[in-house]
């Protein structure tokens, strides 16, 4: 193996740059060449690719976003798009590909591998943490800390009236960020897609808390569980409590990555290069049970990962 | 003068604790006693008051919120409520009062002074910065930094498509936070109550930016200029751009105060005590032209402060 | 079991409050009473103890330090001191004890258990992360992020000359913080007690980096591997490079705990209560292989934990 | 006027990028061309210069350091060096120069203006804040907040023993950072070059504080007032207190600039361009009495700015 490509795809997540740095430097350390592919599969199709050197990844480990840029590619979902990408594989002499992204990107990579046989190693990079085969995906820890920081600040605003704060966090299909941020932030309620809830129940809990003397309540809502503004409106209607809503939105995707995300990204990136050198064909690297491991990419894609409900219940017990 | 009272009122703002600490310690330093009044004018009416010592304000300079708690008081707007407060003035032997808060709180303090003659010094504490007689109110600098930090994080999320980010910040009647955060954050557009705008114009500017090669645009909206979600919807309808909305909400009121806010609070708190000792009757302390100054409170209440449009225009020029 | 005690001991670490909150609330949830013991074993000896309620731990999850205060106790090392503590166990009716701290505190707890039979569960709380039986101790993640944040800031200071920055971090006997912060911060060299090094070698690497075009080099030094100032002096003498030293010191012990530390603390605290209720006699809770586990406390005390040298080498490879 | 040059020189400070962005965009807005000069006066001498466009300063407003890099130039102190720089002025057709830096850089600029007549406008960019003619220099607010953040973290480490923390901050000749950070951080003592002190006095104050019940004391030392480690040693010898030292060093020069520094930088940068267009010959822009003002550069260089001792005394009163 002499030359590999690397791209970031889908929604970006903090720590992707640390993963790129690890792939590039580990590869060069072992005598490989690395071609950086810009704008995800779009750059792969367009040939927007160029060699990366040691210096290309200097001073990026602490930056949010991705120096390779990212995109969602409709064209790569078509056979014609992938055929063009294959031309670039041949043109640039790539013998392996590292793909950093989430589910959608991995599906594309897997199909491409099946069709053209290019060895592929995937690195999970998404703040949603909804990829099976790994306990953590790159960016999740940073996104959770961003949400927790917001909850901290909201907690500061002292009040003498019943007041309810709602913080809407990302998570269309899963409540990973909501549960972790809610537990770490000491939220009174956490609303997630995986667990049914009724507004009555939420209001009942709020009222109980205020009767016990709580000055304020914080409710964390995963966007997939409902709109923060809508839930706030319903709570106000039912309880009369003053309800204030914060929607974090895309700021959860940014920020300088935490140490955890950078270390994870560094380890996964280095392992991805090792796997390609050892002849892996279609794998994902991840961290499971505290160790860096690999899984067949197709196995990853066939499984759904959901929130640990024990942790969810713990958050509820500790917020009594 | 032997004994003064202190309360925080209205919406809380970061740095109020630093002001409380300054008032208490400066007063004790000069041999005065200080009575802390809880929950704003409500505690004043209810007699929820107790002596503060040097240690009462230890280790609070860096905390958001206010150790005296705060509230909006409907009762203090009635003669009966104020009569009850006066009883507590007599009961606790107060010869002066320091009120930390915003416009509404100052109006209450001014009426109370007129009716009962208690010397009052007001300290401007509101993130909105909409109080005249001072260039900065306590908490504004912190709130702006919180908003700028959010913009930083959003700026990180790299994109290859036209994408527009909207950040809704506080400011019901004025655009101080929006203009400062927008200028400091390098926002492409800033929408404020003081300056009329049309969605057409905003969309036109967005399209021009993208044609020039901008990868993303950030629009800061003061809540008083419109709803971030609504504006986002309209932009999407007109331009087709992917539009993402962040609503910061009450997290702008929290957080550890910046050095600027703590120093300002310390200086204003100390000056407030000096003024009471020197026989002031109804003043506000503030910072104007880089100096700590005092103004008649009624003069402050009669004036409206609006955003400096030169700064607003500068933000626009620098974001071309 | 009806009543348990809880104390924090030794050097404090961020997240201890989250652990206290978890112990108190989990215990109350199961109908137990909790007695908070102040100032570590000193308060245990002096009877400086009082009941904790749900509200005692409200709004502390995000605070650094420990609301129970901590201390190192010379007196508890003596049989006389422990006898006095036993009197307080009887006086307060304690049937179990949760000790949050490090090695030294655990040794005291273990001896006390052996002498008097009081069931004890230990929770690892130390930024040094040098306790075996757990992959992470509470506070480590926060301390590493603090060190990484310092490295980020140093990385910003652009230079055109050869310049070397040294960051001295905590770690008297182990290099856990240094290795994690060095890897996450992209440091050029990491000096730790577990791995011998020579100044010649360090200087050689520095010179090689500058010849390759590096604008600056960052060296992370665990305090146990040498004095940052001394190493800086030696590097300057040998290479002539301008060398700047930062000593982080105790600021690594403070700060608002990260989400990771709060979640870990919450899980360990809750598990500690469960273990006491299930009849554990002398255990430590920890996180190993991604799971919450328990280990005999004496086993923990008999083992030494050192840095994973694979991670150390990875940091070196990625910083070429 | 058609073309101007811009350079950053001396020690870097956070916010320099915001100033560069403002100069470039304001100039282009008015139809001027801007040449960016790399590595301070060194690049001026070497002709390491290139045109800057709107996009050259995109996404830099939030970055520490300076995209133009900076350096101290020995060569520019010689007539030969300046003669070479003049050749580049002619080669690139510069009709004006913006210099961002401190005292040393301004001296060079002033001499160059006197010798060759090139119009020069200086922008004060140094964390030390020791430049007269302006109340604030770019980077000072950020550096103070960095120091205050360190003090916050140290304040968290609860203790039950007498313990003294020393934080050494930058400031070789002046105590601006020390006084601002000490006041904002609630430090018990602040040691600065402008104000004589004796260790006896410092120890006396420490002992008095502990007798009054203070759990810890924080002493902020400007590097120009003595070595933190040395002062710590002396305090320990005299009082027996456990003394812990933090040396912030160069991390004070980095970090993302605060909103205040970015707004100041934006205003000063824009004003510098206006001044050049209006025919200024040798000025510095600054902020005085809350307004953007200009001063003759030679007047600035002839004056010494020292700390406001009233603020210094206030810090002392509030830390009783």
PDB file of N, CA and C in Angstrom, chain B residues 85-157:
ATOM      1  N   UNK B  85     -42.990  48.507  53.000  1.00  0.00           N
ATOM      2  CA  UNK B  85     -41.532  48.583  52.874  1.00  0.00           C
ATOM      3  C   UNK B  85     -40.991  49.664  53.813  1.00  0.00           C
ATOM      4  N   UNK B  86     -41.715  50.777  53.883  1.00  0.00           N
ATOM      5  CA  UNK B  86     -41.267  51.871  54.757  1.00  0.00           C
ATOM      6  C   UNK B  86     -41.213  51.417  56.219  1.00  0.00           C
ATOM      7  N   UNK B  87     -42.207  50.632  56.604  1.00  0.00           N
ATOM      8  CA  UNK B  87     -42.177  50.082  57.963  1.00  0.00           C
ATOM      9  C   UNK B  87     -40.875  49.326  58.221  1.00  0.00           C
ATOM     10  N   UNK B  88     -40.423  48.574  57.218  1.00  0.00           N
ATOM     11  CA  UNK B  88     -39.174  47.826  57.386  1.00  0.00           C
ATOM     12  C   UNK B  88     -37.955  48.739  57.402  1.00  0.00           C
ATOM     13  N   UNK B  89     -38.028  49.835  56.664  1.00  0.00           N
ATOM     14  CA  UNK B  89     -36.948  50.826  56.724  1.00  0.00           C
ATOM     15  C   UNK B  89     -36.793  51.303  58.164  1.00  0.00           C
ATOM     16  N   UNK B  90     -37.941  51.576  58.791  1.00  0.00           N
ATOM     17  CA  UNK B  90     -37.895  52.072  60.170  1.00  0.00           C
ATOM     18  C   UNK B  90     -37.481  50.971  61.138  1.00  0.00           C
ATOM     19  N   UNK B  91     -38.045  49.804  60.933  1.00  0.00           N
ATOM     20  CA  UNK B  91     -37.741  48.691  61.825  1.00  0.00           C
ATOM     21  C   UNK B  91     -36.239  48.370  61.823  1.00  0.00           C
ATOM     22  N   UNK B  92     -35.633  48.391  60.610  1.00  0.00           N
ATOM     23  CA  UNK B  92     -34.215  48.026  60.502  1.00  0.00           C
ATOM     24  C   UNK B  92     -33.301  49.250  60.618  1.00  0.00           C
ATOM     25  N   UNK B  93     -33.898  50.415  60.729  1.00  0.00           N
ATOM     26  CA  UNK B  93     -33.091  51.620  60.905  1.00  0.00           C
ATOM     27  C   UNK B  93     -32.259  52.000  59.682  1.00  0.00           C
ATOM     28  N   UNK B  94     -32.791  51.781  58.489  1.00  0.00           N
ATOM     29  CA  UNK B  94     -32.027  52.110  57.278  1.00  0.00           C
ATOM     30  C   UNK B  94     -32.021  53.613  57.040  1.00  0.00           C
ATOM     31  N   UNK B  95     -30.836  54.108  56.681  1.00  0.00           N
ATOM     32  CA  UNK B  95     -30.718  55.527  56.349  1.00  0.00           C
ATOM     33  C   UNK B  95     -30.403  55.748  54.872  1.00  0.00           C
ATOM     34  N   UNK B  96     -30.309  54.667  54.141  1.00  0.00           N
ATOM     35  CA  UNK B  96     -30.037  54.771  52.716  1.00  0.00           C
ATOM     36  C   UNK B  96     -30.263  53.419  52.072  1.00  0.00           C
ATOM     37  N   UNK B  97     -30.427  53.447  50.747  1.00  0.00           N
ATOM     38  CA  UNK B  97     -30.722  52.200  50.040  1.00  0.00           C
ATOM     39  C   UNK B  97     -29.951  52.157  48.725  1.00  0.00           C
ATOM     40  N   UNK B  98     -29.332  51.015  48.463  1.00  0.00           N
ATOM     41  CA  UNK B  98     -28.708  50.792  47.158  1.00  0.00           C
ATOM     42  C   UNK B  98     -29.577  49.804  46.388  1.00  0.00           C
ATOM     43  N   UNK B  99     -29.985  50.194  45.189  1.00  0.00           N
ATOM     44  CA  UNK B  99     -30.820  49.342  44.344  1.00  0.00           C
ATOM     45  C   UNK B  99     -30.050  48.974  43.090  1.00  0.00           C
ATOM     46  N   UNK B 100     -29.870  47.688  42.875  1.00  0.00           N
ATOM     47  CA  UNK B 100     -29.181  47.227  41.664  1.00  0.00           C
ATOM     48  C   UNK B 100     -30.223  46.614  40.741  1.00  0.00           C
ATOM     49  N   UNK B 101     -30.360  47.165  39.536  1.00  0.00           N
ATOM     50  CA  UNK B 101     -31.365  46.624  38.623  1.00  0.00           C
ATOM     51  C   UNK B 101     -31.478  47.470  37.374  1.00  0.00           C
ATOM     52  N   UNK B 102     -32.654  47.451  36.779  1.00  0.00           N
ATOM     53  CA  UNK B 102     -32.875  48.184  35.537  1.00  0.00           C
ATOM     54  C   UNK B 102     -33.951  49.245  35.691  1.00  0.00           C
ATOM     55  N   UNK B 103     -34.430  49.708  34.569  1.00  0.00           N
ATOM     56  CA  UNK B 103     -35.406  50.789  34.505  1.00  0.00           C
ATOM     57  C   UNK B 103     -36.582  50.631  35.467  1.00  0.00           C
ATOM     58  N   UNK B 104     -37.221  49.478  35.408  1.00  0.00           N
ATOM     59  CA  UNK B 104     -38.410  49.258  36.222  1.00  0.00           C
ATOM     60  C   UNK B 104     -38.097  49.384  37.705  1.00  0.00           C
ATOM     61  N   UNK B 105     -36.989  48.790  38.107  1.00  0.00           N
ATOM     62  CA  UNK B 105     -36.594  48.838  39.509  1.00  0.00           C
ATOM     63  C   UNK B 105     -36.278  50.272  39.929  1.00  0.00           C
ATOM     64  N   UNK B 106     -35.676  51.020  39.021  1.00  0.00           N
ATOM     65  CA  UNK B 106     -35.296  52.397  39.341  1.00  0.00           C
ATOM     66  C   UNK B 106     -36.539  53.268  39.507  1.00  0.00           C
ATOM     67  N   UNK B 107     -37.555  53.007  38.693  1.00  0.00           N
ATOM     68  CA  UNK B 107     -38.804  53.763  38.814  1.00  0.00           C
ATOM     69  C   UNK B 107     -39.396  53.556  40.196  1.00  0.00           C
ATOM     70  N   UNK B 108     -39.434  52.287  40.616  1.00  0.00           N
ATOM     71  CA  UNK B 108     -39.941  51.990  41.956  1.00  0.00           C
ATOM     72  C   UNK B 108     -39.140  52.712  43.029  1.00  0.00           C
ATOM     73  N   UNK B 109     -37.813  52.675  42.898  1.00  0.00           N
ATOM     74  CA  UNK B 109     -36.940  53.294  43.892  1.00  0.00           C
ATOM     75  C   UNK B 109     -37.165  54.808  43.931  1.00  0.00           C
ATOM     76  N   UNK B 110     -37.352  55.385  42.754  1.00  0.00           N
ATOM     77  CA  UNK B 110     -37.532  56.832  42.670  1.00  0.00           C
ATOM     78  C   UNK B 110     -38.842  57.264  43.330  1.00  0.00           C
ATOM     79  N   UNK B 111     -39.900  56.531  43.057  1.00  0.00           N
ATOM     80  CA  UNK B 111     -41.195  56.847  43.681  1.00  0.00           C
ATOM     81  C   UNK B 111     -41.078  56.718  45.196  1.00  0.00           C
ATOM     82  N   UNK B 112     -40.447  55.652  45.629  1.00  0.00           N
ATOM     83  CA  UNK B 112     -40.290  55.414  47.066  1.00  0.00           C
ATOM     84  C   UNK B 112     -39.518  56.550  47.723  1.00  0.00           C
ATOM     85  N   UNK B 113     -38.476  57.014  47.035  1.00  0.00           N
ATOM     86  CA  UNK B 113     -37.697  58.135  47.563  1.00  0.00           C
ATOM     87  C   UNK B 113     -38.564  59.386  47.675  1.00  0.00           C
ATOM     88  N   UNK B 114     -39.368  59.641  46.644  1.00  0.00           N
ATOM     89  CA  UNK B 114     -40.199  60.833  46.629  1.00  0.00           C
ATOM     90  C   UNK B 114     -41.226  60.794  47.764  1.00  0.00           C
ATOM     91  N   UNK B 115     -41.779  59.617  47.974  1.00  0.00           N
ATOM     92  CA  UNK B 115     -42.834  59.478  48.974  1.00  0.00           C
ATOM     93  C   UNK B 115     -42.303  59.534  50.414  1.00  0.00           C
ATOM     94  N   UNK B 116     -41.149  58.849  50.613  1.00  0.00           N
ATOM     95  CA  UNK B 116     -40.692  58.683  51.995  1.00  0.00           C
ATOM     96  C   UNK B 116     -39.361  59.363  52.308  1.00  0.00           C
ATOM     97  N   UNK B 117     -38.697  59.866  51.257  1.00  0.00           N
ATOM     98  CA  UNK B 117     -37.476  60.619  51.500  1.00  0.00           C
ATOM     99  C   UNK B 117     -36.220  59.796  51.769  1.00  0.00           C
ATOM    100  N   UNK B 118     -36.311  58.468  51.707  1.00  0.00           N
ATOM    101  CA  UNK B 118     -35.117  57.655  51.935  1.00  0.00           C
ATOM    102  C   UNK B 118     -34.095  57.896  50.818  1.00  0.00           C
ATOM    103  N   UNK B 119     -32.862  58.247  51.182  1.00  0.00           N
ATOM    104  CA  UNK B 119     -31.832  58.400  50.149  1.00  0.00           C
ATOM    105  C   UNK B 119     -31.626  57.095  49.386  1.00  0.00           C
ATOM    106  N   UNK B 120     -31.536  57.228  48.070  1.00  0.00           N
ATOM    107  CA  UNK B 120     -31.422  56.053  47.208  1.00  0.00           C
ATOM    108  C   UNK B 120     -30.286  56.259  46.218  1.00  0.00           C
ATOM    109  N   UNK B 121     -29.433  55.247  46.065  1.00  0.00           N
ATOM    110  CA  UNK B 121     -28.493  55.262  44.936  1.00  0.00           C
ATOM    111  C   UNK B 121     -28.723  54.007  44.110  1.00  0.00           C
ATOM    112  N   UNK B 122     -28.915  54.214  42.824  1.00  0.00           N
ATOM    113  CA  UNK B 122     -29.186  53.109  41.908  1.00  0.00           C
ATOM    114  C   UNK B 122     -27.903  52.700  41.185  1.00  0.00           C
ATOM    115  N   UNK B 123     -27.761  51.408  40.960  1.00  0.00           N
ATOM    116  CA  UNK B 123     -26.637  50.872  40.177  1.00  0.00           C
ATOM    117  C   UNK B 123     -27.228  50.124  38.992  1.00  0.00           C
ATOM    118  N   UNK B 124     -26.816  50.505  37.774  1.00  0.00           N
ATOM    119  CA  UNK B 124     -27.414  49.884  36.587  1.00  0.00           C
ATOM    120  C   UNK B 124     -26.915  48.449  36.399  1.00  0.00           C
ATOM    121  N   UNK B 125     -27.813  47.497  36.532  1.00  0.00           N
ATOM    122  CA  UNK B 125     -27.467  46.096  36.339  1.00  0.00           C
ATOM    123  C   UNK B 125     -28.490  45.445  35.432  1.00  0.00           C
ATOM    124  N   UNK B 126     -28.166  45.364  34.169  1.00  0.00           N
ATOM    125  CA  UNK B 126     -29.050  44.706  33.203  1.00  0.00           C
ATOM    126  C   UNK B 126     -28.241  44.378  31.963  1.00  0.00           C
ATOM    127  N   UNK B 127     -28.450  43.204  31.437  1.00  0.00           N
ATOM    128  CA  UNK B 127     -27.682  42.840  30.251  1.00  0.00           C
ATOM    129  C   UNK B 127     -28.095  43.667  29.030  1.00  0.00           C
ATOM    130  N   UNK B 128     -29.266  44.294  29.085  1.00  0.00           N
ATOM    131  CA  UNK B 128     -29.771  45.006  27.905  1.00  0.00           C
ATOM    132  C   UNK B 128     -29.016  46.296  27.609  1.00  0.00           C
ATOM    133  N   UNK B 129     -28.351  46.859  28.618  1.00  0.00           N
ATOM    134  CA  UNK B 129     -27.561  48.087  28.456  1.00  0.00           C
ATOM    135  C   UNK B 129     -28.392  49.274  27.994  1.00  0.00           C
ATOM    136  N   UNK B 130     -29.679  49.277  28.308  1.00  0.00           N
ATOM    137  CA  UNK B 130     -30.568  50.304  27.772  1.00  0.00           C
ATOM    138  C   UNK B 130     -30.838  51.438  28.766  1.00  0.00           C
ATOM    139  N   UNK B 131     -29.943  51.629  29.729  1.00  0.00           N
ATOM    140  CA  UNK B 131     -30.144  52.663  30.740  1.00  0.00           C
ATOM    141  C   UNK B 131     -29.288  53.874  30.403  1.00  0.00           C
ATOM    142  N   UNK B 132     -29.896  55.025  30.339  1.00  0.00           N
ATOM    143  CA  UNK B 132     -29.102  56.203  30.001  1.00  0.00           C
ATOM    144  C   UNK B 132     -28.347  56.689  31.237  1.00  0.00           C
ATOM    145  N   UNK B 133     -27.385  57.543  31.042  1.00  0.00           N
ATOM    146  CA  UNK B 133     -26.562  58.008  32.155  1.00  0.00           C
ATOM    147  C   UNK B 133     -25.353  57.131  32.401  1.00  0.00           C
ATOM    148  N   UNK B 134     -25.242  56.060  31.644  1.00  0.00           N
ATOM    149  CA  UNK B 134     -24.063  55.196  31.767  1.00  0.00           C
ATOM    150  C   UNK B 134     -23.794  54.557  30.411  1.00  0.00           C
ATOM    151  N   UNK B 135     -22.511  54.408  30.079  1.00  0.00           N
ATOM    152  CA  UNK B 135     -22.189  53.765  28.801  1.00  0.00           C
ATOM    153  C   UNK B 135     -22.370  52.255  28.892  1.00  0.00           C
ATOM    154  N   UNK B 136     -22.159  51.718  30.070  1.00  0.00           N
ATOM    155  CA  UNK B 136     -22.264  50.274  30.261  1.00  0.00           C
ATOM    156  C   UNK B 136     -23.071  49.967  31.515  1.00  0.00           C
ATOM    157  N   UNK B 137     -23.962  48.999  31.447  1.00  0.00           N
ATOM    158  CA  UNK B 137     -24.572  48.506  32.671  1.00  0.00           C
ATOM    159  C   UNK B 137     -23.990  47.132  32.984  1.00  0.00           C
ATOM    160  N   UNK B 138     -24.029  46.771  34.252  1.00  0.00           N
ATOM    161  CA  UNK B 138     -23.392  45.528  34.700  1.00  0.00           C
ATOM    162  C   UNK B 138     -24.080  44.322  34.059  1.00  0.00           C
ATOM    163  N   UNK B 139     -23.298  43.466  33.452  1.00  0.00           N
ATOM    164  CA  UNK B 139     -23.826  42.255  32.840  1.00  0.00           C
ATOM    165  C   UNK B 139     -23.828  42.305  31.329  1.00  0.00           C
ATOM    166  N   UNK B 140     -23.780  43.509  30.782  1.00  0.00           N
ATOM    167  CA  UNK B 140     -23.820  43.655  29.328  1.00  0.00           C
ATOM    168  C   UNK B 140     -22.600  43.003  28.680  1.00  0.00           C
ATOM    169  N   UNK B 141     -21.422  43.297  29.204  1.00  0.00           N
ATOM    170  CA  UNK B 141     -20.205  42.752  28.602  1.00  0.00           C
ATOM    171  C   UNK B 141     -20.225  41.221  28.631  1.00  0.00           C
ATOM    172  N   UNK B 142     -20.693  40.653  29.733  1.00  0.00           N
ATOM    173  CA  UNK B 142     -20.758  39.195  29.827  1.00  0.00           C
ATOM    174  C   UNK B 142     -21.748  38.621  28.818  1.00  0.00           C
ATOM    175  N   UNK B 143     -22.907  39.251  28.725  1.00  0.00           N
ATOM    176  CA  UNK B 143     -23.931  38.754  27.798  1.00  0.00           C
ATOM    177  C   UNK B 143     -23.437  38.821  26.355  1.00  0.00           C
ATOM    178  N   UNK B 144     -22.734  39.897  26.025  1.00  0.00           N
ATOM    179  CA  UNK B 144     -22.207  40.022  24.666  1.00  0.00           C
ATOM    180  C   UNK B 144     -21.188  38.918  24.403  1.00  0.00           C
ATOM    181  N   UNK B 145     -20.318  38.671  25.366  1.00  0.00           N
ATOM    182  CA  UNK B 145     -19.336  37.599  25.182  1.00  0.00           C
ATOM    183  C   UNK B 145     -19.998  36.233  25.046  1.00  0.00           C
ATOM    184  N   UNK B 146     -21.076  36.012  25.776  1.00  0.00           N
ATOM    185  CA  UNK B 146     -21.806  34.757  25.630  1.00  0.00           C
ATOM    186  C   UNK B 146     -22.363  34.613  24.212  1.00  0.00           C
ATOM    187  N   UNK B 147     -22.923  35.697  23.702  1.00  0.00           N
ATOM    188  CA  UNK B 147     -23.470  35.652  22.346  1.00  0.00           C
ATOM    189  C   UNK B 147     -22.353  35.467  21.318  1.00  0.00           C
ATOM    190  N   UNK B 148     -21.222  36.130  21.533  1.00  0.00           N
ATOM    191  CA  UNK B 148     -20.102  36.019  20.598  1.00  0.00           C
ATOM    192  C   UNK B 148     -19.534  34.601  20.625  1.00  0.00           C
ATOM    193  N   UNK B 149     -19.509  34.002  21.800  1.00  0.00           N
ATOM    194  CA  UNK B 149     -19.023  32.626  21.909  1.00  0.00           C
ATOM    195  C   UNK B 149     -19.921  31.693  21.099  1.00  0.00           C
ATOM    196  N   UNK B 150     -21.213  31.940  21.139  1.00  0.00           N
ATOM    197  CA  UNK B 150     -22.144  31.132  20.341  1.00  0.00           C
ATOM    198  C   UNK B 150     -21.862  31.324  18.852  1.00  0.00           C
ATOM    199  N   UNK B 151     -21.642  32.563  18.448  1.00  0.00           N
ATOM    200  CA  UNK B 151     -21.350  32.836  17.034  1.00  0.00           C
ATOM    201  C   UNK B 151     -20.051  32.152  16.613  1.00  0.00           C
ATOM    202  N   UNK B 152     -19.043  32.202  17.475  1.00  0.00           N
ATOM    203  CA  UNK B 152     -17.779  31.495  17.188  1.00  0.00           C
ATOM    204  C   UNK B 152     -18.033  30.034  16.857  1.00  0.00           C
ATOM    205  N   UNK B 153     -18.820  29.407  17.687  1.00  0.00           N
ATOM    206  CA  UNK B 153     -19.044  27.970  17.524  1.00  0.00           C
ATOM    207  C   UNK B 153     -19.790  27.700  16.229  1.00  0.00           C
ATOM    208  N   UNK B 154     -20.755  28.538  15.918  1.00  0.00           N
ATOM    209  CA  UNK B 154     -21.516  28.367  14.684  1.00  0.00           C
ATOM    210  C   UNK B 154     -20.606  28.571  13.479  1.00  0.00           C
ATOM    211  N   UNK B 155     -19.697  29.521  13.610  1.00  0.00           N
ATOM    212  CA  UNK B 155     -18.755  29.812  12.535  1.00  0.00           C
ATOM    213  C   UNK B 155     -17.894  28.594  12.182  1.00  0.00           C
ATOM    214  N   UNK B 156     -17.681  27.730  13.167  1.00  0.00           N
ATOM    215  CA  UNK B 156     -16.845  26.546  12.943  1.00  0.00           C
ATOM    216  C   UNK B 156     -17.453  25.544  11.982  1.00  0.00           C
ATOM    217  N   UNK B 157     -18.782  25.496  11.935  1.00  0.00           N
ATOM    218  CA  UNK B 157     -19.388  24.412  11.180  1.00  0.00           C
ATOM    219  C   UNK B 157     -19.250  24.691   9.701  1.00  0.00           C
TER     220      UNK B 157
END
